Amino acid sequence: MGWQRYSAWLWPAIVSAVVLVAFAIRGSDLPAAATMLTAVFAALAAIAFIVPVAENPALVQRKAVRSLLISLGVFVVGVTISATFAVYDHSAVWLEAIKLGGVICAFMLGLRCSLTDDGARRLFDALLYAGGIWALASLIMFILDPAGIYGVIKFGAGRLTGAFSSPNSAGTLFGALGVMALGRIISRVLTRREAQILERIDPIMAGVCAVSLAALMLTVSRGAIISTIVCLVLLSVLLLRNHLSLPKLAAVGAAIVMVLIVIFATPLASLIGRLNGIDGDAQVRATILKSHFSFAMQQPWLGSGLGSFNTVNSHIVTAKDYSELAVIRATHNVYLQWFEETGVIGLAGLGALNLAVLLPMISAARRRSQMGGRIWAILAGYLVFLLHGFTDYAFQEPALALFVVLLLGSGFAMATNTAASRAFGAG
């Protein structure tokens, strides 16, 4: 029994360790590192499907899986058509196709490791622990060297970036981690009613939440912080709506906000300072969005080809908007960039694939008492990525895309699992 208990953590430990390494790689958005990460996740997914695992019910018996496979087929066909007729930078299409393959493998890996509720609990917790470790490491490195990472001057000096290409990408990750950890804490408090209130709180998960939110504040990312606040409020309401009256819920929310304001007073002052320059940033973003939307509308159905942003950006830059366009690496709106690169066909395929994953999760979160809290937490963490995607590009960081898709794969499995008694573990 003891060996079985520890061996059950083998896959979560391996997957979370790989995720932690992916977070720590400097330049993970560059072709070599992105290809390496894709290969690792492809290998892990292949091994996971070869090695027998417990399933409840069997994967092939789940109706939602059939809808998912149909949507995936539509998505792949749409992206393939777009890539085949790409107008710009055909070579970049291959790299983006490899990265998309890695994302699919990450989803399948998360799904395969979560085909029972116990397996899903362990993987979800392990991924949050890995994120918390990286948040803590990022905090320590930032304190020791606010201007650099691994001894190299970084973009966004003076703001916490971790090893990512932008403080805003780091903000997306740490905001999502804080939201999911809080959801885990609330869910455990609600499901362990037989214990005293302090005994219900998982101290490790509370630590993950605290260091993640601290790291988020030090990124001074306006979009990430706003997205996180929205998702924290929404998740708290969803989890507590049947347990607290509206006045009590409002009081709890106000208390949490006050505590955060006191603890993070210094970073909040920096954030307020950045808010003073929001008008200038809005004008820059407006120029970027207008220029790229105008170009996207020239080939709205098939787009310009996956990975063609840099080529397109160099093509459309003019003397008038040079200062805004010449220095960027993305449109700062993942939806516009996906539309520009894959057209209506690719955008529709992506939307259908998301619906095939999210609708079963939302349905299960509403009906499953034991796993509902975790599913809501994953959905809220994903929502941080979706909201911040309107102004930044965390989805285009391979390590972050692989992480969030792993969680979605696990959440989709949770949604389609059949409830069973727990061998061990917590709520």
PDB file of C-alpha atoms in Angstrom, residues 153-334:
ATOM      1  CA  ILE A 153      20.324  42.149 -18.444  1.00  0.00           C
ATOM      2  CA  LYS A 154      16.666  41.410 -19.190  1.00  0.00           C
ATOM      3  CA  PHE A 155      13.809  43.192 -20.925  1.00  0.00           C
ATOM      4  CA  GLY A 156      11.685  45.124 -18.421  1.00  0.00           C
ATOM      5  CA  ALA A 157      14.508  45.716 -15.939  1.00  0.00           C
ATOM      6  CA  GLY A 158      13.134  46.666 -12.535  1.00  0.00           C
ATOM      7  CA  ARG A 159      10.070  44.452 -13.012  1.00  0.00           C
ATOM      8  CA  LEU A 160       9.912  40.765 -12.137  1.00  0.00           C
ATOM      9  CA  THR A 161      10.205  38.725 -15.324  1.00  0.00           C
ATOM     10  CA  GLY A 162      11.518  35.335 -14.274  1.00  0.00           C
ATOM     11  CA  ALA A 163      13.062  33.643 -17.316  1.00  0.00           C
ATOM     12  CA  PHE A 164      10.246  34.693 -19.658  1.00  0.00           C
ATOM     13  CA  SER A 165      10.567  37.194 -22.481  1.00  0.00           C
ATOM     14  CA  SER A 166       8.348  39.793 -20.809  1.00  0.00           C
ATOM     15  CA  PRO A 167       7.186  40.805 -17.311  1.00  0.00           C
ATOM     16  CA  ASN A 168       3.656  40.702 -18.713  1.00  0.00           C
ATOM     17  CA  SER A 169       3.994  37.010 -19.589  1.00  0.00           C
ATOM     18  CA  ALA A 170       5.281  36.321 -16.092  1.00  0.00           C
ATOM     19  CA  GLY A 171       2.307  38.269 -14.747  1.00  0.00           C
ATOM     20  CA  THR A 172      -0.120  36.055 -16.665  1.00  0.00           C
ATOM     21  CA  LEU A 173       1.398  32.895 -15.183  1.00  0.00           C
ATOM     22  CA  PHE A 174       1.634  34.136 -11.617  1.00  0.00           C
ATOM     23  CA  GLY A 175      -1.863  35.609 -11.736  1.00  0.00           C
ATOM     24  CA  ALA A 176      -3.313  32.314 -12.974  1.00  0.00           C
ATOM     25  CA  LEU A 177      -1.375  30.404 -10.309  1.00  0.00           C
ATOM     26  CA  GLY A 178      -2.668  32.694  -7.562  1.00  0.00           C
ATOM     27  CA  VAL A 179      -6.244  32.280  -8.773  1.00  0.00           C
ATOM     28  CA  MET A 180      -6.042  28.480  -9.016  1.00  0.00           C
ATOM     29  CA  ALA A 181      -4.322  28.142  -5.642  1.00  0.00           C
ATOM     30  CA  LEU A 182      -7.011  30.268  -4.004  1.00  0.00           C
ATOM     31  CA  GLY A 183      -9.664  28.082  -5.628  1.00  0.00           C
ATOM     32  CA  ARG A 184      -7.905  25.018  -4.244  1.00  0.00           C
ATOM     33  CA  ILE A 185      -7.849  26.563  -0.750  1.00  0.00           C
ATOM     34  CA  ILE A 186     -11.538  27.520  -0.798  1.00  0.00           C
ATOM     35  CA  SER A 187     -12.557  24.149  -2.199  1.00  0.00           C
ATOM     36  CA  ARG A 188     -10.692  22.309   0.571  1.00  0.00           C
ATOM     37  CA  VAL A 189     -12.198  24.513   3.287  1.00  0.00           C
ATOM     38  CA  LEU A 190     -15.704  23.812   1.974  1.00  0.00           C
ATOM     39  CA  THR A 191     -15.277  20.040   1.635  1.00  0.00           C
ATOM     40  CA  ARG A 192     -13.657  19.390   5.031  1.00  0.00           C
ATOM     41  CA  ARG A 193     -16.433  20.574   7.253  1.00  0.00           C
ATOM     42  CA  GLU A 194     -15.651  18.055   9.992  1.00  0.00           C
ATOM     43  CA  ALA A 195     -12.361  19.814  10.840  1.00  0.00           C
ATOM     44  CA  GLN A 196     -11.669  23.157  12.503  1.00  0.00           C
ATOM     45  CA  ILE A 197     -11.345  26.080  10.114  1.00  0.00           C
ATOM     46  CA  LEU A 198      -7.552  26.410  10.442  1.00  0.00           C
ATOM     47  CA  GLU A 199      -7.131  22.663   9.895  1.00  0.00           C
ATOM     48  CA  ARG A 200      -9.030  22.935   6.621  1.00  0.00           C
ATOM     49  CA  ILE A 201      -6.518  25.359   5.121  1.00  0.00           C
ATOM     50  CA  ASP A 202      -3.715  23.678   3.190  1.00  0.00           C
ATOM     51  CA  PRO A 203      -0.580  25.591   4.301  1.00  0.00           C
ATOM     52  CA  ILE A 204       1.422  24.591   1.224  1.00  0.00           C
ATOM     53  CA  MET A 205      -1.294  25.748  -1.160  1.00  0.00           C
ATOM     54  CA  ALA A 206      -1.665  28.952   0.861  1.00  0.00           C
ATOM     55  CA  GLY A 207       2.056  29.475   0.353  1.00  0.00           C
ATOM     56  CA  VAL A 208       1.704  28.896  -3.405  1.00  0.00           C
ATOM     57  CA  CYS A 209      -1.070  31.482  -3.503  1.00  0.00           C
ATOM     58  CA  ALA A 210       0.921  34.032  -1.477  1.00  0.00           C
ATOM     59  CA  VAL A 211       4.190  33.786  -3.445  1.00  0.00           C
ATOM     60  CA  SER A 212       2.322  33.755  -6.768  1.00  0.00           C
ATOM     61  CA  LEU A 213       0.407  36.936  -5.946  1.00  0.00           C
ATOM     62  CA  ALA A 214       3.576  38.556  -4.607  1.00  0.00           C
ATOM     63  CA  ALA A 215       5.401  37.712  -7.847  1.00  0.00           C
ATOM     64  CA  LEU A 216       2.423  39.012  -9.835  1.00  0.00           C
ATOM     65  CA  MET A 217       2.527  42.368  -8.081  1.00  0.00           C
ATOM     66  CA  LEU A 218       6.266  42.717  -8.738  1.00  0.00           C
ATOM     67  CA  THR A 219       5.732  42.214 -12.472  1.00  0.00           C
ATOM     68  CA  VAL A 220       3.769  45.505 -12.326  1.00  0.00           C
ATOM     69  CA  SER A 221       1.728  44.192 -15.260  1.00  0.00           C
ATOM     70  CA  ARG A 222      -1.481  46.212 -15.435  1.00  0.00           C
ATOM     71  CA  GLY A 223      -3.305  43.753 -17.669  1.00  0.00           C
ATOM     72  CA  ALA A 224      -2.265  40.713 -15.638  1.00  0.00           C
ATOM     73  CA  ILE A 225      -3.239  42.298 -12.328  1.00  0.00           C
ATOM     74  CA  ILE A 226      -6.627  43.466 -13.601  1.00  0.00           C
ATOM     75  CA  SER A 227      -7.321  40.067 -15.186  1.00  0.00           C
ATOM     76  CA  THR A 228      -6.320  38.327 -11.956  1.00  0.00           C
ATOM     77  CA  ILE A 229      -8.553  40.520  -9.806  1.00  0.00           C
ATOM     78  CA  VAL A 230     -11.528  39.838 -12.085  1.00  0.00           C
ATOM     79  CA  CYS A 231     -10.902  36.085 -11.942  1.00  0.00           C
ATOM     80  CA  LEU A 232     -10.300  36.047  -8.177  1.00  0.00           C
ATOM     81  CA  VAL A 233     -13.644  37.734  -7.602  1.00  0.00           C
ATOM     82  CA  LEU A 234     -15.464  35.541 -10.112  1.00  0.00           C
ATOM     83  CA  LEU A 235     -13.997  32.309  -8.726  1.00  0.00           C
ATOM     84  CA  SER A 236     -14.744  33.291  -5.127  1.00  0.00           C
ATOM     85  CA  VAL A 237     -18.362  34.044  -6.007  1.00  0.00           C
ATOM     86  CA  LEU A 238     -18.749  30.753  -7.904  1.00  0.00           C
ATOM     87  CA  LEU A 239     -17.332  28.676  -5.049  1.00  0.00           C
ATOM     88  CA  LEU A 240     -18.981  30.507  -2.156  1.00  0.00           C
ATOM     89  CA  ARG A 241     -22.333  31.455  -3.677  1.00  0.00           C
ATOM     90  CA  ASN A 242     -24.149  28.561  -1.990  1.00  0.00           C
ATOM     91  CA  HIS A 243     -22.350  28.940   1.330  1.00  0.00           C
ATOM     92  CA  LEU A 244     -22.343  32.667   2.123  1.00  0.00           C
ATOM     93  CA  SER A 245     -24.974  35.351   1.834  1.00  0.00           C
ATOM     94  CA  LEU A 246     -24.197  38.258  -0.476  1.00  0.00           C
ATOM     95  CA  PRO A 247     -23.339  40.684   2.385  1.00  0.00           C
ATOM     96  CA  LYS A 248     -20.953  38.151   3.944  1.00  0.00           C
ATOM     97  CA  LEU A 249     -19.422  37.404   0.564  1.00  0.00           C
ATOM     98  CA  ALA A 250     -18.893  41.111  -0.053  1.00  0.00           C
ATOM     99  CA  ALA A 251     -17.338  41.514   3.394  1.00  0.00           C
ATOM    100  CA  VAL A 252     -14.924  38.626   2.780  1.00  0.00           C
ATOM    101  CA  GLY A 253     -13.970  40.084  -0.587  1.00  0.00           C
ATOM    102  CA  ALA A 254     -13.386  43.533   0.910  1.00  0.00           C
ATOM    103  CA  ALA A 255     -11.249  42.037   3.683  1.00  0.00           C
ATOM    104  CA  ILE A 256      -9.103  40.143   1.174  1.00  0.00           C
ATOM    105  CA  VAL A 257      -8.625  43.296  -0.909  1.00  0.00           C
ATOM    106  CA  MET A 258      -7.592  45.315   2.166  1.00  0.00           C
ATOM    107  CA  VAL A 259      -5.066  42.676   3.232  1.00  0.00           C
ATOM    108  CA  LEU A 260      -3.578  42.602  -0.271  1.00  0.00           C
ATOM    109  CA  ILE A 261      -3.354  46.394  -0.366  1.00  0.00           C
ATOM    110  CA  VAL A 262      -1.466  46.477   2.943  1.00  0.00           C
ATOM    111  CA  ILE A 263       0.906  43.624   2.028  1.00  0.00           C
ATOM    112  CA  PHE A 264       1.638  44.845  -1.501  1.00  0.00           C
ATOM    113  CA  ALA A 265       1.677  48.591  -0.856  1.00  0.00           C
ATOM    114  CA  THR A 266       5.056  49.173  -2.540  1.00  0.00           C
ATOM    115  CA  PRO A 267       4.327  47.275  -5.777  1.00  0.00           C
ATOM    116  CA  LEU A 268       0.906  48.928  -5.899  1.00  0.00           C
ATOM    117  CA  ALA A 269       2.611  52.325  -5.828  1.00  0.00           C
ATOM    118  CA  SER A 270       4.680  51.267  -8.848  1.00  0.00           C
ATOM    119  CA  LEU A 271       1.519  50.035 -10.561  1.00  0.00           C
ATOM    120  CA  ILE A 272      -0.197  53.373  -9.983  1.00  0.00           C
ATOM    121  CA  GLY A 273       2.855  55.046 -11.495  1.00  0.00           C
ATOM    122  CA  ARG A 274       2.503  52.871 -14.609  1.00  0.00           C
ATOM    123  CA  LEU A 275      -1.201  53.675 -14.805  1.00  0.00           C
ATOM    124  CA  ASN A 276      -0.262  57.333 -15.248  1.00  0.00           C
ATOM    125  CA  GLY A 277       1.297  56.413 -18.582  1.00  0.00           C
ATOM    126  CA  ILE A 278      -1.584  54.301 -19.801  1.00  0.00           C
ATOM    127  CA  ASP A 279      -2.728  56.895 -22.359  1.00  0.00           C
ATOM    128  CA  GLY A 280       0.574  56.738 -24.215  1.00  0.00           C
ATOM    129  CA  ASP A 281       0.606  52.948 -24.131  1.00  0.00           C
ATOM    130  CA  ALA A 282      -2.985  52.864 -25.380  1.00  0.00           C
ATOM    131  CA  GLN A 283      -2.017  54.981 -28.395  1.00  0.00           C
ATOM    132  CA  VAL A 284       0.898  52.636 -29.191  1.00  0.00           C
ATOM    133  CA  ARG A 285      -1.322  49.553 -28.888  1.00  0.00           C
ATOM    134  CA  ALA A 286      -3.974  51.234 -31.034  1.00  0.00           C
ATOM    135  CA  THR A 287      -1.406  51.849 -33.776  1.00  0.00           C
ATOM    136  CA  ILE A 288      -0.250  48.216 -33.630  1.00  0.00           C
ATOM    137  CA  LEU A 289      -3.779  46.825 -33.696  1.00  0.00           C
ATOM    138  CA  LYS A 290      -4.928  49.134 -36.487  1.00  0.00           C
ATOM    139  CA  SER A 291      -1.942  48.369 -38.711  1.00  0.00           C
ATOM    140  CA  HIS A 292      -2.169  44.606 -38.290  1.00  0.00           C
ATOM    141  CA  PHE A 293      -5.963  44.462 -38.508  1.00  0.00           C
ATOM    142  CA  SER A 294      -5.831  46.385 -41.787  1.00  0.00           C
ATOM    143  CA  PHE A 295      -3.309  43.895 -43.134  1.00  0.00           C
ATOM    144  CA  ALA A 296      -5.314  40.902 -41.843  1.00  0.00           C
ATOM    145  CA  MET A 297      -8.400  42.107 -43.706  1.00  0.00           C
ATOM    146  CA  GLN A 298      -6.488  41.845 -46.993  1.00  0.00           C
ATOM    147  CA  GLN A 299      -6.599  38.014 -46.691  1.00  0.00           C
ATOM    148  CA  PRO A 300      -9.330  37.371 -44.103  1.00  0.00           C
ATOM    149  CA  TRP A 301     -10.137  33.748 -44.933  1.00  0.00           C
ATOM    150  CA  LEU A 302      -6.770  31.985 -44.893  1.00  0.00           C
ATOM    151  CA  GLY A 303      -4.476  34.508 -43.256  1.00  0.00           C
ATOM    152  CA  SER A 304      -0.806  35.088 -43.978  1.00  0.00           C
ATOM    153  CA  GLY A 305       0.483  31.813 -42.506  1.00  0.00           C
ATOM    154  CA  LEU A 306       1.397  30.568 -39.049  1.00  0.00           C
ATOM    155  CA  GLY A 307       4.448  32.257 -37.599  1.00  0.00           C
ATOM    156  CA  SER A 308       4.455  35.035 -40.182  1.00  0.00           C
ATOM    157  CA  PHE A 309       4.186  37.920 -37.725  1.00  0.00           C
ATOM    158  CA  ASN A 310       7.780  39.149 -37.968  1.00  0.00           C
ATOM    159  CA  THR A 311       7.762  39.040 -41.760  1.00  0.00           C
ATOM    160  CA  VAL A 312       4.386  40.781 -41.944  1.00  0.00           C
ATOM    161  CA  ASN A 313       5.402  43.385 -39.387  1.00  0.00           C
ATOM    162  CA  SER A 314       8.538  44.245 -41.365  1.00  0.00           C
ATOM    163  CA  HIS A 315       6.424  44.431 -44.513  1.00  0.00           C
ATOM    164  CA  ILE A 316       3.835  46.884 -43.197  1.00  0.00           C
ATOM    165  CA  VAL A 317       6.036  49.192 -41.118  1.00  0.00           C
ATOM    166  CA  THR A 318       6.208  52.777 -42.376  1.00  0.00           C
ATOM    167  CA  ALA A 319       8.128  55.875 -41.392  1.00  0.00           C
ATOM    168  CA  LYS A 320       5.014  57.125 -39.601  1.00  0.00           C
ATOM    169  CA  ASP A 321       4.601  54.126 -37.313  1.00  0.00           C
ATOM    170  CA  TYR A 322       8.208  52.929 -37.202  1.00  0.00           C
ATOM    171  CA  SER A 323       8.696  53.728 -33.517  1.00  0.00           C
ATOM    172  CA  GLU A 324       5.634  51.646 -32.583  1.00  0.00           C
ATOM    173  CA  LEU A 325       6.069  48.652 -34.911  1.00  0.00           C
ATOM    174  CA  ALA A 326       9.814  48.192 -35.291  1.00  0.00           C
ATOM    175  CA  VAL A 327      10.439  46.993 -31.722  1.00  0.00           C
ATOM    176  CA  ILE A 328       7.520  44.595 -31.182  1.00  0.00           C
ATOM    177  CA  ARG A 329       7.523  40.793 -31.356  1.00  0.00           C
ATOM    178  CA  ALA A 330       3.744  40.262 -31.314  1.00  0.00           C
ATOM    179  CA  THR A 331       0.531  42.190 -31.907  1.00  0.00           C
ATOM    180  CA  HIS A 332      -0.174  42.269 -28.138  1.00  0.00           C
ATOM    181  CA  ASN A 333      -3.503  40.638 -28.914  1.00  0.00           C
ATOM    182  CA  VAL A 334      -3.360  36.869 -29.426  1.00  0.00           C
TER     183      VAL A 334
END
